[in-house]
PDB file of C-alpha atoms in Angstrom:
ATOM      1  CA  UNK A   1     -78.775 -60.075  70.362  1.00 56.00           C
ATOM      2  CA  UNK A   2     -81.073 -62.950  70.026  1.00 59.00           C
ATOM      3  CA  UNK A   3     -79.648 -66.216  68.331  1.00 67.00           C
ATOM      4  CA  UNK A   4     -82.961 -68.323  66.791  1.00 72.00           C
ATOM      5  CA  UNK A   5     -81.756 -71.707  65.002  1.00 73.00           C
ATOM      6  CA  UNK A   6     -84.242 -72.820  62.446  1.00 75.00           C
ATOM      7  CA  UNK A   7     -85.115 -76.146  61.947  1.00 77.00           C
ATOM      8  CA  UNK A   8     -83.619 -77.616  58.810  1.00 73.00           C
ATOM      9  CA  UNK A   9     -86.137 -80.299  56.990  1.00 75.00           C
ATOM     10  CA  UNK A  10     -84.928 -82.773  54.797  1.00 68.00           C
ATOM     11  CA  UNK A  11     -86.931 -83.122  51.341  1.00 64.00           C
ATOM     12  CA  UNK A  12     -86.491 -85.958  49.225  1.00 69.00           C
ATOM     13  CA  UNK A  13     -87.504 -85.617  45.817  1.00 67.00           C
ATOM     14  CA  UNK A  14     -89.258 -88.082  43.830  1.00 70.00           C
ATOM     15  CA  UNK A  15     -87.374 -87.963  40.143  1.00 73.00           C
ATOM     16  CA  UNK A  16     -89.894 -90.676  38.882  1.00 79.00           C
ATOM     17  CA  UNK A  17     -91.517 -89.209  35.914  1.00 87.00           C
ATOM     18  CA  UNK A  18     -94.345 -87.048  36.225  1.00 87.00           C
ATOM     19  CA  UNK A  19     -98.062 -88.455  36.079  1.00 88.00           C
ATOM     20  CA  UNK A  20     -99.883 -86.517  33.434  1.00 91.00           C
ATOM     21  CA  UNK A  21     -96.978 -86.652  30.416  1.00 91.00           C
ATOM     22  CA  UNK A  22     -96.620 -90.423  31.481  1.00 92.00           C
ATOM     23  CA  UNK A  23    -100.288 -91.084  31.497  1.00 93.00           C
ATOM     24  CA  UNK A  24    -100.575 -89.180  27.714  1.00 95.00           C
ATOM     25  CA  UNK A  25     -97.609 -90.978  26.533  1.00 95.00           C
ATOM     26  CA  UNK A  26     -99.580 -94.664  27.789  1.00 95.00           C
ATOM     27  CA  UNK A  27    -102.721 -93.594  26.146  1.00 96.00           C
ATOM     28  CA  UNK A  28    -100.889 -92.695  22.888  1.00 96.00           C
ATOM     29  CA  UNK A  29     -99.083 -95.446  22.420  1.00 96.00           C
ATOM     30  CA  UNK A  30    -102.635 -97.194  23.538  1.00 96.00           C
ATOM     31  CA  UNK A  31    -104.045 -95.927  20.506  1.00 95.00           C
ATOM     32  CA  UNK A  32    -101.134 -96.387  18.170  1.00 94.00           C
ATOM     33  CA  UNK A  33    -101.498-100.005  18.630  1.00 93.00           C
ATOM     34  CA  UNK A  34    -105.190-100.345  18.329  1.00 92.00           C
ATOM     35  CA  UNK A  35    -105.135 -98.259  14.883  1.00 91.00           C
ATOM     36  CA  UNK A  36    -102.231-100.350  13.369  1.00 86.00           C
ATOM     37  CA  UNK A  37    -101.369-104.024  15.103  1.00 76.00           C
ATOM     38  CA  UNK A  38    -105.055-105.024  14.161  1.00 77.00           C
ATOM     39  CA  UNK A  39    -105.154-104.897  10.319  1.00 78.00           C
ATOM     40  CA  UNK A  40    -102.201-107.548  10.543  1.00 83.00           C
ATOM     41  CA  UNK A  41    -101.172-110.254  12.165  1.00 85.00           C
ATOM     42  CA  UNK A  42     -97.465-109.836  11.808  1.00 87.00           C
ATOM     43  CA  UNK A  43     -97.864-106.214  13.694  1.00 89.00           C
ATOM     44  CA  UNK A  44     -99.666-107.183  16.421  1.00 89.00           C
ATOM     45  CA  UNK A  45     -96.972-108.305  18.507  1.00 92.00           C
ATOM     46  CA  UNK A  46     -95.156-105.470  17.937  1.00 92.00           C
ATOM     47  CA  UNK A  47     -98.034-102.794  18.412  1.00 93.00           C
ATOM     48  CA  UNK A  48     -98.571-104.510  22.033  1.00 94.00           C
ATOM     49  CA  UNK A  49     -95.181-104.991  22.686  1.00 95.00           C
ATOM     50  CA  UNK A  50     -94.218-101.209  22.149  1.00 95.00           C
ATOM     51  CA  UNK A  51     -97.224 -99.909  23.975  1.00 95.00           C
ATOM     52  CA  UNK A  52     -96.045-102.322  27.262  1.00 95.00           C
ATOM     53  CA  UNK A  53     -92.906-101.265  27.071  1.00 95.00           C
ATOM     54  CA  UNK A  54     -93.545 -97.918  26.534  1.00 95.00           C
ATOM     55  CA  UNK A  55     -95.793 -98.339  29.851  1.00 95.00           C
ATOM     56  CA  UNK A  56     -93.007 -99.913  31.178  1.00 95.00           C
ATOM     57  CA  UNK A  57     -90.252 -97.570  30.397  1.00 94.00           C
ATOM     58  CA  UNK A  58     -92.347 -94.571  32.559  1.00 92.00           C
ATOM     59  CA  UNK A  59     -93.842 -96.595  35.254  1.00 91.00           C
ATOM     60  CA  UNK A  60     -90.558 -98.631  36.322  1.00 89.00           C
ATOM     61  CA  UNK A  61     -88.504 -95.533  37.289  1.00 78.00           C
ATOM     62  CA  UNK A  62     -88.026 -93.526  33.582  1.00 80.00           C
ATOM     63  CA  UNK A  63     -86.119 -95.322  31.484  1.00 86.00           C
ATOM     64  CA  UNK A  64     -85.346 -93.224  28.766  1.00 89.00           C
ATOM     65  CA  UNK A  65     -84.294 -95.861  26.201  1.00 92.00           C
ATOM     66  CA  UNK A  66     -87.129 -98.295  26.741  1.00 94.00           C
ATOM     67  CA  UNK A  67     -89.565 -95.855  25.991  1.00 94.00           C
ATOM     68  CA  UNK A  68     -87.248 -95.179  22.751  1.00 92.00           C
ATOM     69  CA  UNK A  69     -87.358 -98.843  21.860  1.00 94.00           C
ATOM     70  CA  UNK A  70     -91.500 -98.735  22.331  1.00 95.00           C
ATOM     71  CA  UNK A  71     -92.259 -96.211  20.282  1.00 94.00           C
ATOM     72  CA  UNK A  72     -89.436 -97.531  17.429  1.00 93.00           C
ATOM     73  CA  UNK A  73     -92.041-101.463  17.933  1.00 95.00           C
ATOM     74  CA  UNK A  74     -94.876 -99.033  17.134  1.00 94.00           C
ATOM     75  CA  UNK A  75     -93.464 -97.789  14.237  1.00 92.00           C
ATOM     76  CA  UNK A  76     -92.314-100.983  13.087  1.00 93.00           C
ATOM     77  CA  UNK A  77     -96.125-102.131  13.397  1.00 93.00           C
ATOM     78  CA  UNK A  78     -96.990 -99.336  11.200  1.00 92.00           C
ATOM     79  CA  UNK A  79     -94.443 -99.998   8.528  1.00 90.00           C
ATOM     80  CA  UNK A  80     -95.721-104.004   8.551  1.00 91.00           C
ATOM     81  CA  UNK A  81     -99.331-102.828   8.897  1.00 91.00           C
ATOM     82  CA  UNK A  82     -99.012-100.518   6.058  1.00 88.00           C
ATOM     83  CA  UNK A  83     -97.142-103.080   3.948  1.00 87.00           C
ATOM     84  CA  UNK A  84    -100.136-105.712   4.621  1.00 88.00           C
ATOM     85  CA  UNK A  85    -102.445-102.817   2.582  1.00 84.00           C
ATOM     86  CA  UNK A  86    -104.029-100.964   5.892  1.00 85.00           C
ATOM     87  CA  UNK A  87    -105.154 -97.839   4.598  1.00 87.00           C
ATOM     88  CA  UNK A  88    -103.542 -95.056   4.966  1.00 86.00           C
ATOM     89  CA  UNK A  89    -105.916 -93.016   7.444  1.00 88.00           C
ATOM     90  CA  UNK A  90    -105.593 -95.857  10.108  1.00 90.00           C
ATOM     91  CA  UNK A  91    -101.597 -95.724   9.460  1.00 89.00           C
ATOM     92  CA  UNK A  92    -101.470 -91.452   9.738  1.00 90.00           C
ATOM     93  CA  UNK A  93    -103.429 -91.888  13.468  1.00 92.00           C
ATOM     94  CA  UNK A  94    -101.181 -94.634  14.483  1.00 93.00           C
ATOM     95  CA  UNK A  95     -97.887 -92.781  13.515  1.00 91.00           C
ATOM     96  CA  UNK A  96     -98.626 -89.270  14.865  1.00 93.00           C
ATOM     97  CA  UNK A  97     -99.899 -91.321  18.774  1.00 95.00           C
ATOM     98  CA  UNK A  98     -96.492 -92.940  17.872  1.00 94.00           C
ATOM     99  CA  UNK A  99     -94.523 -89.775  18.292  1.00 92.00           C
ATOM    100  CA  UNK A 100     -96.472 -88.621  20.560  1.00 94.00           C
ATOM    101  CA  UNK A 101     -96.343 -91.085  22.799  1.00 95.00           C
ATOM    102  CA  UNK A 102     -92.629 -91.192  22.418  1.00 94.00           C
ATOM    103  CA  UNK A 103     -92.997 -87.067  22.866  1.00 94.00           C
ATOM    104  CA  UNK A 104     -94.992 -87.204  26.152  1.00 95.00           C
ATOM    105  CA  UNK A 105     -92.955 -89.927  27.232  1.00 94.00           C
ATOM    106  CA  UNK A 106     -89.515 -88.287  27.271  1.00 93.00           C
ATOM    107  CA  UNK A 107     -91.273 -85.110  28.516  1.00 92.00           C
ATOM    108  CA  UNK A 108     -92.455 -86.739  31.724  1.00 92.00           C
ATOM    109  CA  UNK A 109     -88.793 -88.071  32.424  1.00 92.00           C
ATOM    110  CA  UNK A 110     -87.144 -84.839  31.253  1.00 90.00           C
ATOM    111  CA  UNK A 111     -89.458 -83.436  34.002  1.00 88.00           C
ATOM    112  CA  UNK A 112     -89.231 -85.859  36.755  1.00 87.00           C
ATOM    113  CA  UNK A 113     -85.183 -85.703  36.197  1.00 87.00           C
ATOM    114  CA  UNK A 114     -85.371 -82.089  36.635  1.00 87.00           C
ATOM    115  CA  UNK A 115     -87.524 -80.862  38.757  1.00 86.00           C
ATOM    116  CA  UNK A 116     -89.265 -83.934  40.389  1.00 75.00           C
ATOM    117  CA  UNK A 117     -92.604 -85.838  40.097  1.00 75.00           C
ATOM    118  CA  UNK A 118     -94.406 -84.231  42.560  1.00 76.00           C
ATOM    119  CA  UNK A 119     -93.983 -80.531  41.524  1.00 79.00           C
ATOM    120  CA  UNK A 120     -96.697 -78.518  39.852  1.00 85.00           C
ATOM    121  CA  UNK A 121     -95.964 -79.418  36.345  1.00 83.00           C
ATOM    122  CA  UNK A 122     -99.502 -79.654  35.038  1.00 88.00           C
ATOM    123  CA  UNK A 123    -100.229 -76.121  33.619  1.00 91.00           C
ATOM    124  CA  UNK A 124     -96.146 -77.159  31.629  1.00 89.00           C
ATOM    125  CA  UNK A 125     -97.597 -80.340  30.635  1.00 90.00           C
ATOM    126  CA  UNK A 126    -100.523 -79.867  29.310  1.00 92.00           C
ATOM    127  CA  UNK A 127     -99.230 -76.793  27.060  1.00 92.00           C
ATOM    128  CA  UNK A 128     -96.211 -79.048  25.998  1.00 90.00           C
ATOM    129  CA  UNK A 129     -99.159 -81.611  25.215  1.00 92.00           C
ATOM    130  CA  UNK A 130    -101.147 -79.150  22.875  1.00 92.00           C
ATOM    131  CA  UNK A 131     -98.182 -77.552  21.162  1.00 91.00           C
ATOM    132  CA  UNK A 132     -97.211 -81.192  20.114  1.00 91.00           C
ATOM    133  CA  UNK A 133    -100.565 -82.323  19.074  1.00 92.00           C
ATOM    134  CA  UNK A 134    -101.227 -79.048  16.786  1.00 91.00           C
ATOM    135  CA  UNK A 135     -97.633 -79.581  15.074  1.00 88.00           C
ATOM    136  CA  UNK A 136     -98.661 -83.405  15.157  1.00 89.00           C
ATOM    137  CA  UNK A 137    -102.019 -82.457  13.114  1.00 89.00           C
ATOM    138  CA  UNK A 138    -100.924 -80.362  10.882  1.00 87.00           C
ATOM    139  CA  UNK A 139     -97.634 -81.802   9.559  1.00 84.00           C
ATOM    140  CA  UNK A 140    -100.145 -84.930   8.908  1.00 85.00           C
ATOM    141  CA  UNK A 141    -102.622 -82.948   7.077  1.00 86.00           C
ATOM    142  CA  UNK A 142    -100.353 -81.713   4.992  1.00 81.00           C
ATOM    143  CA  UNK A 143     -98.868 -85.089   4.232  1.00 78.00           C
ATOM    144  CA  UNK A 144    -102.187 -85.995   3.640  1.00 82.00           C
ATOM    145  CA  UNK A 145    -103.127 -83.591   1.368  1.00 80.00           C
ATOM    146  CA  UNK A 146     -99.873 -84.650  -0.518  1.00 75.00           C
ATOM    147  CA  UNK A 147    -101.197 -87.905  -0.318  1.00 74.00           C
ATOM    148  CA  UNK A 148    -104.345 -87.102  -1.546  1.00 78.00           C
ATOM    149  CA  UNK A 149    -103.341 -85.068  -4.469  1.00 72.00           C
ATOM    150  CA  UNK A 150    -100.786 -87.503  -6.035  1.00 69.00           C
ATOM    151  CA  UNK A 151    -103.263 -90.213  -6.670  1.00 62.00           C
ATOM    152  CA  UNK A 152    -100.994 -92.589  -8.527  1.00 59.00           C
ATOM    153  CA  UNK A 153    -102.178 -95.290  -6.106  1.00 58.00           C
ATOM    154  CA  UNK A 154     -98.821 -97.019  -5.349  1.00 59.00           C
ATOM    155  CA  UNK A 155     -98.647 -98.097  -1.695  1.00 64.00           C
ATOM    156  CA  UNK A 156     -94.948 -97.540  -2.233  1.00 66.00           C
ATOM    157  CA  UNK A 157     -95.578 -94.199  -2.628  1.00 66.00           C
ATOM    158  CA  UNK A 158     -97.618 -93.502  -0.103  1.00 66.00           C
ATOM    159  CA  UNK A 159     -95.501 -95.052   2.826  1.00 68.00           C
ATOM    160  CA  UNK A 160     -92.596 -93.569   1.438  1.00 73.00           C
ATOM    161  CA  UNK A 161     -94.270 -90.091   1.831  1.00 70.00           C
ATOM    162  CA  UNK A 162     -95.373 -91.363   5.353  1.00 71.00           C
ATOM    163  CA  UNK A 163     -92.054 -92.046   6.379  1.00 74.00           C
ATOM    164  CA  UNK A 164     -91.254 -88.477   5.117  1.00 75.00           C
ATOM    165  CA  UNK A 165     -93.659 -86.754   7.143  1.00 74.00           C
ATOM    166  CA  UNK A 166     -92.625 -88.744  10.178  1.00 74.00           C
ATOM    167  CA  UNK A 167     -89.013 -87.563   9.801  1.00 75.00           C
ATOM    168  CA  UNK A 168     -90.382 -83.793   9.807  1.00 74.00           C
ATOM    169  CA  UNK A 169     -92.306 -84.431  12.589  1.00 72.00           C
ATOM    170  CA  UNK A 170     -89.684 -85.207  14.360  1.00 73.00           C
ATOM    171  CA  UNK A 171     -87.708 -82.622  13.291  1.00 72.00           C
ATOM    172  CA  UNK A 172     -90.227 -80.495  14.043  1.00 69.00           C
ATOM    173  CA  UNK A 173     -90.968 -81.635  17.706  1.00 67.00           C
ATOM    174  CA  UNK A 174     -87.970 -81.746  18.808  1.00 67.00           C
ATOM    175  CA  UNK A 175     -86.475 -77.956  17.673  1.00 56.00           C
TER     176      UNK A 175
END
């Protein structure tokens, strides 16, 4: 009877979050900011702030909360945009990259917490990707089409139904 020992290896895993939900999430809340901090002054600070620290949250280990606290600075630059009269098309693009770059964001640390930044994850990602951005697009369609139809031409009315379909997206994304 032959006794073989295998060799053991070590292997350290790298629970950073992955690359391709982090690098979504930076672009998102990239293009959140340019489509809302611009058409006010007040929003900014806010629409830069949130995207750096949603870059922040990801690239400095996955920080769950600062990405959180990004994404709620975009919004706010949204809600200030939108009461400074930015119409409403620029305001629906910068609020669904908002959630999604809050989305892809706590994707790439639920993923890097799990099962490590270096695993094969793409293939996951980029389905999780396109299953957010078709609920994204159509819960804002029809919001716009609400939007559309009402025509009463009250701001009020129109961020309030904004807000609306933000809280269903969100419902909706995360169920």
């Amino acid at each position: 009877m032959s006794t073989q020992r295998e060799e053991l290896t070590v292997v350290d895993v790298d629970h950073a979050p992955t690359a391709v939900s982090s690098t979504a999430a930076i672009i998102a809340a990239v293009v959140a900011a340019i489509t809302s901090a611009p058409f006010a002054l007040l929003a900014l600070p806010l629409g830069i702030g949130g995207a750096g620290i949603v870059a922040a949250g990801l690239r400095l280990g996955g920080k769950r909360e600062w990405v959180t606290l990004g994404a709620g600075a975009l919004f706010l630059s949204i809600l200030v945009a939108g009461g400074f009269g930015t119409p409403v098309e620029f305001l629906l693009v910068s609020t669904i990259s908002t959630l999604l770059a809050w989305d892809f964001g706590q994707n790439a640390i639920s993923l890097g917490e799990q099962i490590g930044r270096h695993s094969r994850t793409k293939r996951n990602e980029v389905i999780h990707a396109s299953a957010s951005l078709v609920v994204a697009l159509l819960s804002s369609a029809f919001g716009y089409l609400v939007y559309t139809n009402a025509g009463s031409g009250r701001p009020v009315a129109s961020l309030t139904m904004l807000v609306l379909g933000v809280v269903l997206l969100i419902w909706a994304i995360r169920t």
